[in-house]
PDB file of N, CA and C in Angstrom:
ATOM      1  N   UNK A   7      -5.162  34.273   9.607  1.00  0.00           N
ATOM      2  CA  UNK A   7      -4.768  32.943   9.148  1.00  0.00           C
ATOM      3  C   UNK A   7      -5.860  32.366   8.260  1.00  0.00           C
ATOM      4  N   UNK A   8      -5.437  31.464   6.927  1.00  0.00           N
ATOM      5  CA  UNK A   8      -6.435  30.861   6.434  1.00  0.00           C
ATOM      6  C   UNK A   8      -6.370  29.553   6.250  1.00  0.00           C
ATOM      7  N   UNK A   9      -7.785  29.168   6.595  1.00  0.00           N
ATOM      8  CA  UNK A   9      -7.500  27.494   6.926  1.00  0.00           C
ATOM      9  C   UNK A   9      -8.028  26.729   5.101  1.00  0.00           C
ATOM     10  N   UNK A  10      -6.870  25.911   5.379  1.00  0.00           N
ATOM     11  CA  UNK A  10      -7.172  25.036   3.916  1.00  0.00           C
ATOM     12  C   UNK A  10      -8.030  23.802   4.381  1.00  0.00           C
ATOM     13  N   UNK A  11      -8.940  23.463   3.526  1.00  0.00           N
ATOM     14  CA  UNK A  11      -9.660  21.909   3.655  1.00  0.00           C
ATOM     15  C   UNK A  11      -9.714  21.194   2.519  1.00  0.00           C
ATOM     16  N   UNK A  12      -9.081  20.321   2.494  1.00  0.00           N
ATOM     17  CA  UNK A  12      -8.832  19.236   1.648  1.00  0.00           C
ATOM     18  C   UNK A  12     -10.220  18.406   1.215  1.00  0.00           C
ATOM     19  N   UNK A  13     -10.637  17.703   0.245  1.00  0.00           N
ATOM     20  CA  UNK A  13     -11.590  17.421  -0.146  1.00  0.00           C
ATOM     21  C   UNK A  13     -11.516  16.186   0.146  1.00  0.00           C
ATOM     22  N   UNK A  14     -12.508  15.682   0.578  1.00  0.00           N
ATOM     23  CA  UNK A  14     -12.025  13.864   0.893  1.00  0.00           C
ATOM     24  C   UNK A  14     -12.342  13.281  -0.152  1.00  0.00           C
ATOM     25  N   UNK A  15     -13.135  13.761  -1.173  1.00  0.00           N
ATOM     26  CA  UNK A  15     -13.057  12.723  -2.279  1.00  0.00           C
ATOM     27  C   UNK A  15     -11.716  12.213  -2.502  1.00  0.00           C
ATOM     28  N   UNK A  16     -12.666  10.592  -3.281  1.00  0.00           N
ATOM     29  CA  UNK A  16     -11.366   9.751  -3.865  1.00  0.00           C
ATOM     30  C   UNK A  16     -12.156   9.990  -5.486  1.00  0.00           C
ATOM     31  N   UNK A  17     -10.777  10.205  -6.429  1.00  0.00           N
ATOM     32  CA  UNK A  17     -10.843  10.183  -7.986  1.00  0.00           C
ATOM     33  C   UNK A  17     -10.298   8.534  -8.482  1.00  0.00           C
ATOM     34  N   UNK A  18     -11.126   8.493  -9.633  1.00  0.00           N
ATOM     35  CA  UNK A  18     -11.169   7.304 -10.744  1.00  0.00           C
ATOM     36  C   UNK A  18      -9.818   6.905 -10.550  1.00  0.00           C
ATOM     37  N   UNK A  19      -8.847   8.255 -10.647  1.00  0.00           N
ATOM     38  CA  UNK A  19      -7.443   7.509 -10.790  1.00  0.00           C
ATOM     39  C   UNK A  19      -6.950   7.221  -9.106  1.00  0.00           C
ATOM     40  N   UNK A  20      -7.345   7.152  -8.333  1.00  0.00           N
ATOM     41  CA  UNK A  20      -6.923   7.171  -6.925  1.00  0.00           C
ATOM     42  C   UNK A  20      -7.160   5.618  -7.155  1.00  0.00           C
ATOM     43  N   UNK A  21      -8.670   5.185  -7.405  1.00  0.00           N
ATOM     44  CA  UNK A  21      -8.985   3.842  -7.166  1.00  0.00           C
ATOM     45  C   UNK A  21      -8.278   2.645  -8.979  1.00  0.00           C
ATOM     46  N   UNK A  22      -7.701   3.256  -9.591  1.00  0.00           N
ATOM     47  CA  UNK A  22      -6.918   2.754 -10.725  1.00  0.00           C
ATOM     48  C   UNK A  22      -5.432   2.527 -10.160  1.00  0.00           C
ATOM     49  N   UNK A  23      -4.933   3.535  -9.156  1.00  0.00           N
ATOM     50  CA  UNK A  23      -3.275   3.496  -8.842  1.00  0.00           C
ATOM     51  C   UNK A  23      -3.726   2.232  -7.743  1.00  0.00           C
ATOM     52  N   UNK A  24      -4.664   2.362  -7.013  1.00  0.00           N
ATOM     53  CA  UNK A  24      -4.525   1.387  -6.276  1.00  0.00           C
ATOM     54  C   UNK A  24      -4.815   0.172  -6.730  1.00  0.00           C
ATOM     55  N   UNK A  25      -5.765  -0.474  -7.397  1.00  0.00           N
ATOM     56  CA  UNK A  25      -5.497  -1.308  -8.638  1.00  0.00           C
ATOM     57  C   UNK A  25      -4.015  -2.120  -9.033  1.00  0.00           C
ATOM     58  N   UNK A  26      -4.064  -1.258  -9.750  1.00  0.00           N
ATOM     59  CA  UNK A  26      -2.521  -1.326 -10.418  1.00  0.00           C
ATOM     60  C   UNK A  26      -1.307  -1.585  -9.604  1.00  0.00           C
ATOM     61  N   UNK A  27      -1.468  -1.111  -8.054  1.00  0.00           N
ATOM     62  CA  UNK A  27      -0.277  -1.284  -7.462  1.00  0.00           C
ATOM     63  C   UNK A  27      -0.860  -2.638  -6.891  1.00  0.00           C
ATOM     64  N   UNK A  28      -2.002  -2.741  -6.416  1.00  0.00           N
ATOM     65  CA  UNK A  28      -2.026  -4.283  -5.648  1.00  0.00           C
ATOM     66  C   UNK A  28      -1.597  -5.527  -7.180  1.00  0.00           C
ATOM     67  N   UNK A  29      -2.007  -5.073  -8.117  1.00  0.00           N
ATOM     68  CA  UNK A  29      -1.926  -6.135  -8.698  1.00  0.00           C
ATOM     69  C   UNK A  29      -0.634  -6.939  -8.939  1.00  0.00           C
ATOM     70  N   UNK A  30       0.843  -5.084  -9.565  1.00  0.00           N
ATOM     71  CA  UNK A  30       1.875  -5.320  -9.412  1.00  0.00           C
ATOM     72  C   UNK A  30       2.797  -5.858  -7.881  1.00  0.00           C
ATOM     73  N   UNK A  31       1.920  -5.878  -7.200  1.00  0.00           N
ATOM     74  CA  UNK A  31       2.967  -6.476  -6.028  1.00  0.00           C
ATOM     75  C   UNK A  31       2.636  -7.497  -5.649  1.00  0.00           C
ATOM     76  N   UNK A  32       1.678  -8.171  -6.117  1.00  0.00           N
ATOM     77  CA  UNK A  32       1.211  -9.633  -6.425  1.00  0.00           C
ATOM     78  C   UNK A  32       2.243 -10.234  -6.716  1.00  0.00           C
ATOM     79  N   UNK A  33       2.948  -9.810  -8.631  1.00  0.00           N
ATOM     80  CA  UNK A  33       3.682  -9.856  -9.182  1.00  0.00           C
ATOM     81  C   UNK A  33       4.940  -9.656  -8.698  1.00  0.00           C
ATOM     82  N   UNK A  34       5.330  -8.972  -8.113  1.00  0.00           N
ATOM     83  CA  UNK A  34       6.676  -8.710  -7.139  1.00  0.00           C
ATOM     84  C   UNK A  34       6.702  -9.057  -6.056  1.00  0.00           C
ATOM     85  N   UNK A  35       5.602 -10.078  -5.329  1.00  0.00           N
ATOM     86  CA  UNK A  35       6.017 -10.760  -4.080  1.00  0.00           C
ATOM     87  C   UNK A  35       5.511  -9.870  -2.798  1.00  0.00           C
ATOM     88  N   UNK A  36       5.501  -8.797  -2.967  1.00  0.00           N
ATOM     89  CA  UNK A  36       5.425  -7.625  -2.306  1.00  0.00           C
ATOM     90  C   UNK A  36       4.297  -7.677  -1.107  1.00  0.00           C
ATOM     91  N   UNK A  37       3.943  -7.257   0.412  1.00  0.00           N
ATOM     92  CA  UNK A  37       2.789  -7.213   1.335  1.00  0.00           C
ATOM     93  C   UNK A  37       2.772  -5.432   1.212  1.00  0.00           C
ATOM     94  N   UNK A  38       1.636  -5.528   2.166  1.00  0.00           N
ATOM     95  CA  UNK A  38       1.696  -4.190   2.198  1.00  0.00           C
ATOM     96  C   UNK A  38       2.510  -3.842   3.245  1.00  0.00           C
ATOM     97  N   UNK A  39       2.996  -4.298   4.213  1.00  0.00           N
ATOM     98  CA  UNK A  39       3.582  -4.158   4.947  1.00  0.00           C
ATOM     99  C   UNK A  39       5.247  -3.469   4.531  1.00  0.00           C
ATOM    100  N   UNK A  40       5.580  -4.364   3.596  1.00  0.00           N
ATOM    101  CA  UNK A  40       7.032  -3.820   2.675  1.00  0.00           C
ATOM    102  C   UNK A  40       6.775  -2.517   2.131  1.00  0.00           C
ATOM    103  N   UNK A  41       5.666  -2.106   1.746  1.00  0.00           N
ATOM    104  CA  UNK A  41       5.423  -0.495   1.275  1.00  0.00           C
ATOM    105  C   UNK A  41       5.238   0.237   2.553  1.00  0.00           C
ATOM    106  N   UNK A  42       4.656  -0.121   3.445  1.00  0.00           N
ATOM    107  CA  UNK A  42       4.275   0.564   4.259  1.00  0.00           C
ATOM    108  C   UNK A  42       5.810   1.120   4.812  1.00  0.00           C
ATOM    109  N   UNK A  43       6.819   0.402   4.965  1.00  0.00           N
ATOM    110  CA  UNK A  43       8.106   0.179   5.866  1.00  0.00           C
ATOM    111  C   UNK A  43       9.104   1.224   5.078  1.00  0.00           C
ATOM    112  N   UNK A  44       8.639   1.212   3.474  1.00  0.00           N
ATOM    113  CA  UNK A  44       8.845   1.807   2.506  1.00  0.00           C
ATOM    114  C   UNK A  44       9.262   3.021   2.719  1.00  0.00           C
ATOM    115  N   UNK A  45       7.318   3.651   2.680  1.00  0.00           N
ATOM    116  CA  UNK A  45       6.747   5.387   2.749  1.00  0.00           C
ATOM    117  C   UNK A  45       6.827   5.311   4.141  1.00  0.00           C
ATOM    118  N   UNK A  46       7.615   4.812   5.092  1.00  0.00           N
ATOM    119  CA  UNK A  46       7.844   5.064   6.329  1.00  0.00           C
ATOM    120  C   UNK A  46       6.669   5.663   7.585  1.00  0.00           C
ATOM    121  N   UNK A  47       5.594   4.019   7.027  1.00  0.00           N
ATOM    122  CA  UNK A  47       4.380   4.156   7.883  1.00  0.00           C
ATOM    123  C   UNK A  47       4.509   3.179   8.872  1.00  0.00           C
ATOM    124  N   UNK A  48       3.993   3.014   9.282  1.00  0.00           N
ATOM    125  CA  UNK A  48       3.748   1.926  10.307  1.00  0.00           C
ATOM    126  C   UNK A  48       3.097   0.854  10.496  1.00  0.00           C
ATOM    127  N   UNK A  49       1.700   1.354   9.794  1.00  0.00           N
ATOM    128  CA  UNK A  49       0.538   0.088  10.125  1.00  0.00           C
ATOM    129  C   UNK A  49       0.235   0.239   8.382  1.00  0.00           C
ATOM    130  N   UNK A  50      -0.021  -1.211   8.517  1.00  0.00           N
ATOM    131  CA  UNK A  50      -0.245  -1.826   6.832  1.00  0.00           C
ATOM    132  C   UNK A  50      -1.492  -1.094   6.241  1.00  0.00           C
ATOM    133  N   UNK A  51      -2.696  -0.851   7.577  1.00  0.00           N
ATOM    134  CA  UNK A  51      -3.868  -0.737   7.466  1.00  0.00           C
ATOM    135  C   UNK A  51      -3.462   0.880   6.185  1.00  0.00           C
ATOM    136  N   UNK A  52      -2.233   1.875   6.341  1.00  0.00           N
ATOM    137  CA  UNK A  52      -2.700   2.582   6.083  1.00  0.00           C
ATOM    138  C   UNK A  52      -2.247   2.400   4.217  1.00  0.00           C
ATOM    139  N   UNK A  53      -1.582   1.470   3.958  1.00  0.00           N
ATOM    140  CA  UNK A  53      -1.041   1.073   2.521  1.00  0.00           C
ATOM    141  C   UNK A  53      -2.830   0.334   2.572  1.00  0.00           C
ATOM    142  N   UNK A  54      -3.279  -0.700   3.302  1.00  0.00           N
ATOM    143  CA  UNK A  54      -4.626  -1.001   2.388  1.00  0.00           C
ATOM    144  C   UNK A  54      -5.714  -0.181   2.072  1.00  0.00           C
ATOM    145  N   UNK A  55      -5.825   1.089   3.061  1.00  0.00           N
ATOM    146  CA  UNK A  55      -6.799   2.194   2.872  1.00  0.00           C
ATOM    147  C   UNK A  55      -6.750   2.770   1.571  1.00  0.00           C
ATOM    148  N   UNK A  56      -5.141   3.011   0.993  1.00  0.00           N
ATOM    149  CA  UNK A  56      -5.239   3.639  -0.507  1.00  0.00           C
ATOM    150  C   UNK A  56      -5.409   2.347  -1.389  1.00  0.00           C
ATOM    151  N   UNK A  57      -4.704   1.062  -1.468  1.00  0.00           N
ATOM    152  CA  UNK A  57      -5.081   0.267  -2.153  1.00  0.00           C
ATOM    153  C   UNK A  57      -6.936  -0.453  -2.280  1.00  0.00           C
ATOM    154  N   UNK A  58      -7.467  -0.251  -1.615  1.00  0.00           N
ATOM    155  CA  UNK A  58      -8.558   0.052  -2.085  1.00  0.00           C
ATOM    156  C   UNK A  58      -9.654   1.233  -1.995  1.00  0.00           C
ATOM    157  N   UNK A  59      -8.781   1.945  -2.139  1.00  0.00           N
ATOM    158  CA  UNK A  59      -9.863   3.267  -2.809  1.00  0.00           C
ATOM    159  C   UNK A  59     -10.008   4.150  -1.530  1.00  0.00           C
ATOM    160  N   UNK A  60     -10.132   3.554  -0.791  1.00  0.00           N
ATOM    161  CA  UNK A  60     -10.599   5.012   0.564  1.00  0.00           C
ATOM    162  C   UNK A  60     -10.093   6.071   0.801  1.00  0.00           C
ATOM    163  N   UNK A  61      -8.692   5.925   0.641  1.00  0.00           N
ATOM    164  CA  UNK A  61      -7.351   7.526   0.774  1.00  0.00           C
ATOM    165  C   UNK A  61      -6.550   7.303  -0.491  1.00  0.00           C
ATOM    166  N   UNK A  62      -6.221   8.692  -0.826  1.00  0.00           N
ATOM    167  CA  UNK A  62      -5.151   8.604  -1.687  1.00  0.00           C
ATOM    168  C   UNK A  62      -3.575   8.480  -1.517  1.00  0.00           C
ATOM    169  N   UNK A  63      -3.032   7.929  -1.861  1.00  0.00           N
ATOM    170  CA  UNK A  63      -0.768   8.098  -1.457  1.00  0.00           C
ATOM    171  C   UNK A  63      -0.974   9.446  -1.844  1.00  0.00           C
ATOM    172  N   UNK A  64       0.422   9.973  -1.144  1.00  0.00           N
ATOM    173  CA  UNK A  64       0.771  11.052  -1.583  1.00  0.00           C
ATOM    174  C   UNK A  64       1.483  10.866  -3.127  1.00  0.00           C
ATOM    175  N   UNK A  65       2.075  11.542  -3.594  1.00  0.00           N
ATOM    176  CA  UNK A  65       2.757  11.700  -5.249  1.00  0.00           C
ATOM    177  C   UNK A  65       4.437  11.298  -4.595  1.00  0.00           C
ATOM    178  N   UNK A  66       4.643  11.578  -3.605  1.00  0.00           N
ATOM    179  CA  UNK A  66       6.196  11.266  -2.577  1.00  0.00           C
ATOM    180  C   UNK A  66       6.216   9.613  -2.380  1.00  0.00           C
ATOM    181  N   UNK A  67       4.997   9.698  -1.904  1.00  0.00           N
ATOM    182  CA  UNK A  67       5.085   8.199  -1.220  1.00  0.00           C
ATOM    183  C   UNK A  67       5.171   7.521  -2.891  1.00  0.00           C
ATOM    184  N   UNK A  68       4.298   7.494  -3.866  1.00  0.00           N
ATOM    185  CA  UNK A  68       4.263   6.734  -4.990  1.00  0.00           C
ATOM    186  C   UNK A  68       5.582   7.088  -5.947  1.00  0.00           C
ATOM    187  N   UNK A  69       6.449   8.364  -6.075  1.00  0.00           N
ATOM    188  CA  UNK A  69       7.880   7.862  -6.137  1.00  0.00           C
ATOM    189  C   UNK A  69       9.047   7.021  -5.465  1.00  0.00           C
ATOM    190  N   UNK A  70       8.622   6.408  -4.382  1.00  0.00           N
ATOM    191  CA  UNK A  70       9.300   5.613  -3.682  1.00  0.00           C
ATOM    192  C   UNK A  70       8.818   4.181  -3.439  1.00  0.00           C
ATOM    193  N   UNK A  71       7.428   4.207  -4.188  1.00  0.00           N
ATOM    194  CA  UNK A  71       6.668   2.558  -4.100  1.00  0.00           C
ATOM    195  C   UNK A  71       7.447   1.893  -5.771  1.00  0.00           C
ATOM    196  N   UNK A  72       6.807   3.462  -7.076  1.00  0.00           N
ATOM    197  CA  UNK A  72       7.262   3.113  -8.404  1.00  0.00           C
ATOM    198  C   UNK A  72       8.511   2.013  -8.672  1.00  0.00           C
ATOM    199  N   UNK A  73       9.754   2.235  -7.696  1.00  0.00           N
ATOM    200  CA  UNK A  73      10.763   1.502  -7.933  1.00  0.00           C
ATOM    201  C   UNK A  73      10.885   0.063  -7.944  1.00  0.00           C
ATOM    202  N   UNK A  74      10.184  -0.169  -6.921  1.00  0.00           N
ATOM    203  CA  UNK A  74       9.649  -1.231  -5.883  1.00  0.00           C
ATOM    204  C   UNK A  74       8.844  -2.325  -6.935  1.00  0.00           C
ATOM    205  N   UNK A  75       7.904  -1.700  -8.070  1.00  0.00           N
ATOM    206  CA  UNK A  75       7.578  -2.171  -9.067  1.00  0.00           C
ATOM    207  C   UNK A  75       7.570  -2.081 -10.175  1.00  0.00           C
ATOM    208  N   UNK A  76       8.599  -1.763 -10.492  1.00  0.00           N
ATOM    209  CA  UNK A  76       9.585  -1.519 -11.337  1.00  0.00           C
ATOM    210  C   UNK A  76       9.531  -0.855 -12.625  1.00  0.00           C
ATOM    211  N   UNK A  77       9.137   0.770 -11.936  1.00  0.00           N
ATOM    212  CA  UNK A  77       8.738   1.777 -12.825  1.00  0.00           C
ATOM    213  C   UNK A  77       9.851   3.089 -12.330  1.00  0.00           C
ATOM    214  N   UNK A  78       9.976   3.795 -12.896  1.00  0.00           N
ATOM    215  CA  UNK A  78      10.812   5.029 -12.937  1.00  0.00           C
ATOM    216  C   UNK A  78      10.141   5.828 -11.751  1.00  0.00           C
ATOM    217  N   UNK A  79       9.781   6.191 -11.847  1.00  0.00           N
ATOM    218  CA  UNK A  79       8.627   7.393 -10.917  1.00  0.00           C
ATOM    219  C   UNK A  79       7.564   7.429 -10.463  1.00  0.00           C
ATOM    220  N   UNK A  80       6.716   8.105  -9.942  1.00  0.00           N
ATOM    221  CA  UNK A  80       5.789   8.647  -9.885  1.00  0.00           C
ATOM    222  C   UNK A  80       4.881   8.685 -11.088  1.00  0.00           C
ATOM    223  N   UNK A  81       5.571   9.709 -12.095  1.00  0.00           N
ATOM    224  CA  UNK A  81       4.293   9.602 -13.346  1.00  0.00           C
ATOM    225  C   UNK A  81       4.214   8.449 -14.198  1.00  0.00           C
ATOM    226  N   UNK A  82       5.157   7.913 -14.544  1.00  0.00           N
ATOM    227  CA  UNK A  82       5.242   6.287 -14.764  1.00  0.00           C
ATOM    228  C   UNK A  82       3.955   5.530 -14.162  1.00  0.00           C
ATOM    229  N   UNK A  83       3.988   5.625 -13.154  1.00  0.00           N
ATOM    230  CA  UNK A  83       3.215   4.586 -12.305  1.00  0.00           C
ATOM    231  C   UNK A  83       1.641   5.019 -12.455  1.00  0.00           C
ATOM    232  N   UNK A  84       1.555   6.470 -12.533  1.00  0.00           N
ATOM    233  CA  UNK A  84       0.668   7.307 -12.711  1.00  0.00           C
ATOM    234  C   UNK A  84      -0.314   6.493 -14.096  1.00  0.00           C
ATOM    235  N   UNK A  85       0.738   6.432 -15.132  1.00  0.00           N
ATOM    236  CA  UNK A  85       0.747   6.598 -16.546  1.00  0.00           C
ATOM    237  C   UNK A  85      -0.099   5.257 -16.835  1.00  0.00           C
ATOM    238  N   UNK A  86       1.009   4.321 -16.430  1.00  0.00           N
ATOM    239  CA  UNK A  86       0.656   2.348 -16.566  1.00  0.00           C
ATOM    240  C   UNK A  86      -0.897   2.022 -15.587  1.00  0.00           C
ATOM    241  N   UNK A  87      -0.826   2.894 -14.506  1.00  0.00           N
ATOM    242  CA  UNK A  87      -2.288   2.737 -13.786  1.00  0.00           C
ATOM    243  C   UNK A  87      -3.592   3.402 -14.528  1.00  0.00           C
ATOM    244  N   UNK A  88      -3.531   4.067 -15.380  1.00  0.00           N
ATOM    245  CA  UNK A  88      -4.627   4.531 -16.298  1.00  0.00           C
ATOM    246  C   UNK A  88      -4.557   4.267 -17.535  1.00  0.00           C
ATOM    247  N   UNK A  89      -3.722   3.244 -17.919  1.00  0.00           N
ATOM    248  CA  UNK A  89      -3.353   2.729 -19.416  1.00  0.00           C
ATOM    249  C   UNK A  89      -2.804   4.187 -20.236  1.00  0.00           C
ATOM    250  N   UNK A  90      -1.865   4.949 -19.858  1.00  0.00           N
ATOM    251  CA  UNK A  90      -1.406   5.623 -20.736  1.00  0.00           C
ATOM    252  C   UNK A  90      -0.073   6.016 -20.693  1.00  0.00           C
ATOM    253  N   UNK A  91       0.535   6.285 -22.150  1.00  0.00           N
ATOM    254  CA  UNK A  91       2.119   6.102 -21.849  1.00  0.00           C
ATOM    255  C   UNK A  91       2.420   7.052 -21.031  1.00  0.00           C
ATOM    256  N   UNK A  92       3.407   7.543 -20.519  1.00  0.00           N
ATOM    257  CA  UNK A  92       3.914   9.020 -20.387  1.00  0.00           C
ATOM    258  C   UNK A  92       4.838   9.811 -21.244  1.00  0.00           C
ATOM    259  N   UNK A  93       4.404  11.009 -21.218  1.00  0.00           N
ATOM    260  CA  UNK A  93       4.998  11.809 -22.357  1.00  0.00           C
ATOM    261  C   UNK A  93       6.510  12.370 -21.995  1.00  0.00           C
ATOM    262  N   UNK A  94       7.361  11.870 -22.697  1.00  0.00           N
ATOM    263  CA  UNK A  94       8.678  12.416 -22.818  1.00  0.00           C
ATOM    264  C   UNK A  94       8.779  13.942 -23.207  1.00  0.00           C
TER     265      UNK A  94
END
């Protein structure tokens, strides 16, 4: 058997999506609690851990937040959180 280990770093864009999403749900009324209920977590604590920087969302969970603030997807959300369009 081979064991995988995940890197705990957090990247520039980990702490930009989270950014970007607290700011947009400012804008949309939104707690973390409503995302959390969302990506079908439980405790808010774990929507504020990625919103500021400590863990990353999965790419699943952030196609199912994107809508919520009123972006298409995943890379959308990706795109507007690092100031860049996405490529068609």
């Amino acid at each position: 058997d081979i064991l995988f280990v995940m890197n705990a770093k957090i990247s520039n864009t980990d702490i930009a999506i989270g950014a970007y999403l607290d700011a947009r749900m400012k804008d949309k009324h939104l707690t973390q609690m409503d995302i959390a209920k969302a990506i079908d977590r439980k405790a808010q604590s774990y929507v504020s851990d990625r919103l500021t920087g400590k863990k990353s969302f999965l790419i699943s969970e952030l196609d199912i937040i994107a809508p919520m603030v009123g972006l298409p997807d995943s890379l959308a959300l990706i795109a507007a959180s690092v100031g860049r369009r996405r490529v068609e």
